[in-house]
Amino acid sequence: MISVIRAFRNEVLKFRRWSVLAVAGAMLVVSTFIAYLTFHQIASGSTGREMTGLIAAFNTPQGLVSIIGQARSVIIAIALVMVTANLAAEWSQGTLRNLLICEPRRLRWLAGKMLALVLFVLLSMLLTLLISGTFILVIAQGQGIQTDAWTSPEGLQVFLAFLGNEVLCLIGVSALGMLIAVLTRSVAAAVGIALAYMLVVEGIIAVVLPQVTQWFPGRVFNTIVGTAVPLVGPTPLQGYPAALGAALLWIVGFVVVAAVVFPRQDINA
């Protein structure tokens, strides 16, 4: 356990790098901008089929979450890239060999590193949601729009349900990114494969086999959030309990496979 904590602390120190902070900053800025655009469209009276649900929910307890939740795809993509690139870089930059000299018990090092990465991803997501939500509240009140429903006990309950499912979603995405990084051992390949799978592959297969892809990891992680707030993601066709169970199984599966493969890999650099 001490070696896991040591690896965790060493990894946390790396988050002070400007490149890492820049990625978290990009998540915050882009997500807030998307939330503002969504709010502006609703407040300015824009119409359209894609706006119907958002307009209907605007003055309800789900109003704020439905607005800031429109940036979920950005948050998920950045989180996936953050974890995958950071872990795969240990091979690409040739630093893994030195790290394993200091901590030869590979799984303990991997556990500490992943704990740090997941914590950073979750804190970045939480900060993004809080800042973008506060920004929208301030803008709405400045325009004289009633926000009592958003900050009511029911509105807070909706936000917490959304946040809890989003945490599970990002943990699942991080586990997927970890497995892809361990298997590819290359930043370019890991990031490319991870994004292609999440953004393209599952979507293409879903056109042909929708009943099958509802159990795929990307779909499962995405739809559990839609249960709390349907406007920020699709609702799981198989029901929330089944989708939640599948998400947990995928996470465990990713961790187990990575734990089996990683100790058996040759470290050449």
CSV table of C-alpha atoms in Angstrom, one decimal:
chain,number,residue,atom,x,y,z
A,1,MET,CA,0.0,0.0,0.0
A,2,ILE,CA,2.9,2.3,0.8
A,3,SER,CA,4.3,1.9,-2.7
A,4,VAL,CA,0.9,2.7,-4.2
A,5,ILE,CA,0.8,5.9,-2.2
A,6,ARG,CA,4.4,6.7,-3.3
A,7,ALA,CA,3.5,6.3,-6.9
A,8,PHE,CA,0.3,8.3,-6.4
A,9,ARG,CA,2.3,11.2,-4.9
A,10,ASN,CA,4.9,11.2,-7.6
A,11,GLU,CA,2.2,11.3,-10.3
A,12,VAL,CA,0.4,14.1,-8.6
A,13,LEU,CA,3.5,16.3,-8.8
A,14,LYS,CA,3.4,16.0,-12.6
A,15,PHE,CA,0.0,17.7,-12.7
A,16,ARG,CA,1.7,21.0,-12.0
A,17,ARG,CA,3.1,21.0,-15.6
A,18,TRP,CA,1.6,23.7,-17.8
A,19,SER,CA,0.7,21.1,-20.5
A,20,VAL,CA,-1.4,19.1,-18.1
A,21,LEU,CA,-3.1,22.2,-16.6
A,22,ALA,CA,-3.7,23.5,-20.1
A,23,VAL,CA,-5.7,20.4,-21.0
A,24,ALA,CA,-7.8,20.9,-17.8
A,25,GLY,CA,-8.2,24.6,-18.7
A,26,ALA,CA,-9.4,23.6,-22.2
A,27,MET,CA,-12.0,21.4,-20.7
A,28,LEU,CA,-13.3,24.3,-18.6
A,29,VAL,CA,-13.2,26.9,-21.3
A,30,VAL,CA,-14.8,24.9,-24.0
A,31,SER,CA,-17.5,23.4,-21.8
A,32,THR,CA,-18.4,26.8,-20.4
A,33,PHE,CA,-18.6,28.2,-23.9
A,34,ILE,CA,-20.9,25.4,-25.1
A,35,ALA,CA,-23.1,26.0,-22.0
A,36,TYR,CA,-23.3,29.7,-22.8
A,37,LEU,CA,-24.2,29.1,-26.4
A,38,THR,CA,-26.9,26.7,-25.3
A,39,PHE,CA,-28.3,29.2,-22.8
A,40,HIS,CA,-28.1,32.0,-25.3
A,41,GLN,CA,-30.1,30.0,-27.9
A,42,ILE,CA,-32.8,29.3,-25.4
A,43,ALA,CA,-33.0,32.8,-23.9
A,44,SER,CA,-33.0,34.4,-27.3
A,45,GLY,CA,-36.1,32.3,-28.4
A,46,SER,CA,-34.4,30.0,-30.9
A,47,THR,CA,-36.6,27.2,-32.0
A,48,GLY,CA,-36.0,23.8,-33.7
A,49,ARG,CA,-36.5,20.2,-33.0
A,50,GLU,CA,-33.2,19.9,-31.2
A,51,MET,CA,-34.2,22.8,-28.9
A,52,THR,CA,-37.7,21.5,-28.0
A,53,GLY,CA,-36.7,19.5,-25.0
A,54,LEU,CA,-34.2,22.1,-23.7
A,55,ILE,CA,-36.8,24.8,-23.9
A,56,ALA,CA,-39.4,22.7,-22.1
A,57,ALA,CA,-36.9,21.9,-19.3
A,58,PHE,CA,-35.5,25.4,-19.0
A,59,ASN,CA,-37.7,26.5,-16.1
A,60,THR,CA,-37.7,23.2,-14.3
A,61,PRO,CA,-35.2,21.7,-11.8
A,62,GLN,CA,-33.5,20.0,-14.7
A,63,GLY,CA,-32.9,23.3,-16.5
A,64,LEU,CA,-29.4,24.1,-15.4
A,65,VAL,CA,-28.1,20.6,-15.7
A,66,SER,CA,-29.5,20.2,-19.2
A,67,ILE,CA,-27.6,23.3,-20.2
A,68,ILE,CA,-24.2,22.6,-18.7
A,69,GLY,CA,-24.6,18.9,-19.6
A,70,GLN,CA,-24.5,19.7,-23.4
A,71,ALA,CA,-20.7,19.7,-23.1
A,72,ARG,CA,-20.5,16.1,-21.9
A,73,SER,CA,-19.0,14.8,-25.1
A,74,VAL,CA,-16.2,17.3,-24.8
A,75,ILE,CA,-15.5,16.4,-21.2
A,76,ILE,CA,-15.5,12.7,-22.0
A,77,ALA,CA,-13.2,13.1,-25.0
A,78,ILE,CA,-10.7,15.3,-23.1
A,79,ALA,CA,-10.7,12.9,-20.1
A,80,LEU,CA,-10.1,10.0,-22.4
A,81,VAL,CA,-7.2,11.7,-24.1
A,82,MET,CA,-5.8,12.9,-20.8
A,83,VAL,CA,-5.6,9.5,-19.3
A,84,THR,CA,-4.5,7.6,-22.5
A,85,ALA,CA,-1.8,10.1,-23.5
A,86,ASN,CA,-0.4,10.5,-20.0
A,87,LEU,CA,0.0,6.7,-19.5
A,88,ALA,CA,1.2,5.9,-23.0
A,89,ALA,CA,3.8,8.6,-22.8
A,90,GLU,CA,5.7,6.6,-20.2
A,91,TRP,CA,6.5,4.2,-23.1
A,92,SER,CA,6.9,6.8,-25.8
A,93,GLN,CA,9.2,9.0,-23.8
A,94,GLY,CA,11.2,6.1,-22.4
A,95,THR,CA,10.5,6.9,-18.7
A,96,LEU,CA,8.8,3.7,-17.8
A,97,ARG,CA,12.1,1.7,-17.4
A,98,ASN,CA,13.4,4.3,-14.8
A,99,LEU,CA,10.1,4.3,-13.0
A,100,LEU,CA,10.0,0.6,-12.7
A,101,ILE,CA,13.6,0.6,-11.3
A,102,CYS,CA,12.3,2.7,-8.5
A,103,GLU,CA,9.1,0.6,-8.1
A,104,PRO,CA,9.6,-2.8,-9.6
A,105,ARG,CA,6.2,-4.0,-8.5
A,106,ARG,CA,4.5,-3.0,-11.7
A,107,LEU,CA,0.8,-3.3,-10.6
A,108,ARG,CA,1.4,-1.2,-7.6
A,109,TRP,CA,3.0,1.5,-9.7
A,110,LEU,CA,0.1,1.3,-12.2
A,111,ALA,CA,-2.5,1.5,-9.4
A,112,GLY,CA,-0.9,4.6,-7.9
A,113,LYS,CA,-0.6,6.3,-11.3
A,114,MET,CA,-4.2,5.5,-12.3
A,115,LEU,CA,-5.5,6.7,-8.9
A,116,ALA,CA,-3.8,10.1,-9.5
A,117,LEU,CA,-5.0,10.3,-13.1
A,118,VAL,CA,-8.6,9.5,-12.2
A,119,LEU,CA,-8.5,11.9,-9.3
A,120,PHE,CA,-7.3,14.7,-11.6
A,121,VAL,CA,-9.9,13.9,-14.3
A,122,LEU,CA,-12.7,13.9,-11.7
A,123,LEU,CA,-11.5,17.2,-10.1
A,124,SER,CA,-11.3,18.8,-13.5
A,125,MET,CA,-14.8,17.7,-14.4
A,126,LEU,CA,-16.2,18.9,-11.0
A,127,LEU,CA,-14.5,22.2,-11.4
A,128,THR,CA,-15.8,22.5,-14.9
A,129,LEU,CA,-19.4,21.8,-14.0
A,130,LEU,CA,-19.3,24.1,-10.9
A,131,ILE,CA,-17.8,27.0,-12.8
A,132,SER,CA,-19.9,26.7,-15.9
A,133,GLY,CA,-23.0,26.2,-13.8
A,134,THR,CA,-22.2,29.3,-11.7
A,135,PHE,CA,-21.5,31.3,-14.9
A,136,ILE,CA,-24.9,30.4,-16.3
A,137,LEU,CA,-26.7,31.2,-13.1
A,138,VAL,CA,-25.0,34.7,-13.0
A,139,ILE,CA,-25.9,35.3,-16.6
A,140,ALA,CA,-29.5,34.2,-16.2
A,141,GLN,CA,-30.0,36.4,-13.1
A,142,GLY,CA,-28.5,39.3,-14.9
A,143,GLN,CA,-31.1,38.9,-17.6
A,144,GLY,CA,-33.9,38.7,-15.1
A,145,ILE,CA,-34.6,35.0,-15.7
A,146,GLN,CA,-36.0,33.1,-12.7
A,147,THR,CA,-33.6,30.4,-11.5
A,148,ASP,CA,-35.3,29.3,-8.3
A,149,ALA,CA,-36.2,25.9,-9.7
A,150,TRP,CA,-32.5,25.3,-10.6
A,151,THR,CA,-31.3,26.0,-7.1
A,152,SER,CA,-34.2,24.3,-5.3
A,153,PRO,CA,-33.8,21.0,-3.3
A,154,GLU,CA,-35.1,19.1,-6.3
A,155,GLY,CA,-32.7,20.9,-8.6
A,156,LEU,CA,-29.8,20.1,-6.3
A,157,GLN,CA,-30.9,16.5,-6.3
A,158,VAL,CA,-30.9,16.4,-10.1
A,159,PHE,CA,-27.4,17.9,-10.1
A,160,LEU,CA,-26.1,15.4,-7.6
A,161,ALA,CA,-27.6,12.5,-9.5
A,162,PHE,CA,-26.1,13.8,-12.7
A,163,LEU,CA,-22.7,14.3,-11.0
A,164,GLY,CA,-22.7,10.8,-9.5
A,165,ASN,CA,-23.4,9.1,-12.8
A,166,GLU,CA,-20.8,11.4,-14.6
A,167,VAL,CA,-18.2,10.3,-12.1
A,168,LEU,CA,-18.9,6.6,-12.9
A,169,CYS,CA,-18.8,7.4,-16.6
A,170,LEU,CA,-15.4,9.1,-16.4
A,171,ILE,CA,-14.0,6.3,-14.3
A,172,GLY,CA,-15.1,3.9,-17.0
A,173,VAL,CA,-13.6,6.0,-19.7
A,174,SER,CA,-10.4,6.2,-17.8
A,175,ALA,CA,-10.2,2.4,-17.4
A,176,LEU,CA,-10.8,2.1,-21.1
A,177,GLY,CA,-8.0,4.6,-21.8
A,178,MET,CA,-5.7,2.7,-19.4
A,179,LEU,CA,-6.2,-0.6,-21.2
A,180,ILE,CA,-5.7,0.9,-24.7
A,181,ALA,CA,-2.5,2.6,-23.5
A,182,VAL,CA,-1.1,-0.6,-22.0
A,183,LEU,CA,-1.9,-2.6,-25.1
A,184,THR,CA,-0.5,0.0,-27.6
A,185,ARG,CA,2.4,1.6,-25.6
A,186,SER,CA,2.3,4.6,-28.0
A,187,VAL,CA,0.8,8.0,-27.5
A,188,ALA,CA,-0.3,8.5,-31.1
A,189,ALA,CA,-1.7,5.0,-31.4
A,190,ALA,CA,-3.4,5.0,-28.0
A,191,VAL,CA,-5.1,8.4,-28.5
A,192,GLY,CA,-6.1,7.6,-32.1
A,193,ILE,CA,-7.6,4.2,-31.3
A,194,ALA,CA,-9.4,5.5,-28.2
A,195,LEU,CA,-11.0,8.4,-29.9
A,196,ALA,CA,-11.8,6.4,-33.0
A,197,TYR,CA,-13.5,3.7,-31.0
A,198,MET,CA,-15.5,6.1,-28.8
A,199,LEU,CA,-16.5,8.6,-31.5
A,200,VAL,CA,-16.7,6.5,-34.7
A,201,VAL,CA,-16.6,2.7,-34.3
A,202,GLU,CA,-19.5,2.3,-31.8
A,203,GLY,CA,-21.6,4.7,-33.8
A,204,ILE,CA,-21.1,2.8,-37.1
A,205,ILE,CA,-21.9,-0.5,-35.5
A,206,ALA,CA,-25.0,1.0,-33.8
A,207,VAL,CA,-26.5,1.7,-37.2
A,208,VAL,CA,-26.5,-2.0,-38.0
A,209,LEU,CA,-26.8,-3.6,-34.6
A,210,PRO,CA,-28.4,-1.2,-32.1
A,211,GLN,CA,-29.5,-4.0,-29.8
A,212,VAL,CA,-25.9,-5.2,-29.5
A,213,THR,CA,-24.1,-1.9,-29.2
A,214,GLN,CA,-26.3,-0.9,-26.2
A,215,TRP,CA,-24.0,-3.2,-24.2
A,216,PHE,CA,-20.8,-1.7,-25.6
A,217,PRO,CA,-18.7,0.2,-23.0
A,218,GLY,CA,-18.9,3.6,-24.7
A,219,ARG,CA,-22.7,3.4,-25.0
A,220,VAL,CA,-23.1,2.0,-21.4
A,221,PHE,CA,-21.0,4.7,-19.9
A,222,ASN,CA,-22.8,7.4,-21.8
A,223,THR,CA,-26.4,6.2,-21.2
A,224,ILE,CA,-26.2,5.8,-17.4
A,225,VAL,CA,-26.0,9.6,-17.2
A,226,GLY,CA,-29.1,10.0,-19.4
A,227,THR,CA,-31.1,8.2,-16.8
A,228,ALA,CA,-30.8,11.1,-14.4
A,229,VAL,CA,-31.2,13.8,-17.0
A,230,PRO,CA,-32.4,12.5,-20.4
A,231,LEU,CA,-31.6,15.8,-22.1
A,232,VAL,CA,-27.8,15.3,-21.6
A,233,GLY,CA,-27.5,11.8,-23.0
A,234,PRO,CA,-29.5,8.9,-24.3
A,235,THR,CA,-31.5,6.8,-21.9
A,236,PRO,CA,-30.3,3.2,-21.6
A,237,LEU,CA,-32.6,0.9,-23.6
A,238,GLN,CA,-31.9,-2.0,-21.2
A,239,GLY,CA,-32.8,0.0,-18.1
A,240,TYR,CA,-30.7,1.8,-15.5
A,241,PRO,CA,-29.9,-1.2,-13.3
A,242,ALA,CA,-28.8,-3.3,-16.2
A,243,ALA,CA,-26.7,-0.5,-17.7
A,244,LEU,CA,-25.1,0.2,-14.3
A,245,GLY,CA,-24.2,-3.4,-13.8
A,246,ALA,CA,-22.8,-3.5,-17.3
A,247,ALA,CA,-20.7,-0.4,-16.7
A,248,LEU,CA,-19.2,-1.9,-13.5
A,249,LEU,CA,-18.5,-5.2,-15.3
A,250,TRP,CA,-16.7,-3.3,-18.1
A,251,ILE,CA,-14.6,-1.4,-15.6
A,252,VAL,CA,-13.6,-4.5,-13.7
A,253,GLY,CA,-12.9,-6.2,-17.0
A,254,PHE,CA,-10.6,-3.4,-18.2
A,255,VAL,CA,-8.7,-3.4,-14.9
A,256,VAL,CA,-8.3,-7.2,-14.9
A,257,VAL,CA,-7.0,-7.4,-18.5
A,258,ALA,CA,-4.5,-4.5,-17.9
A,259,ALA,CA,-3.4,-6.2,-14.7
A,260,VAL,CA,-2.7,-9.5,-16.6
A,261,VAL,CA,-1.0,-7.9,-19.6
A,262,PHE,CA,1.2,-5.2,-18.0
A,263,PRO,CA,3.4,-7.3,-15.8
A,264,ARG,CA,4.2,-9.6,-18.8
A,265,GLN,CA,5.3,-6.9,-21.2
A,266,ASP,CA,8.9,-6.3,-22.1
A,267,ILE,CA,10.3,-2.9,-21.3
A,268,ASN,CA,12.8,-2.1,-23.9
A,269,ALA,CA,13.3,1.6,-23.3
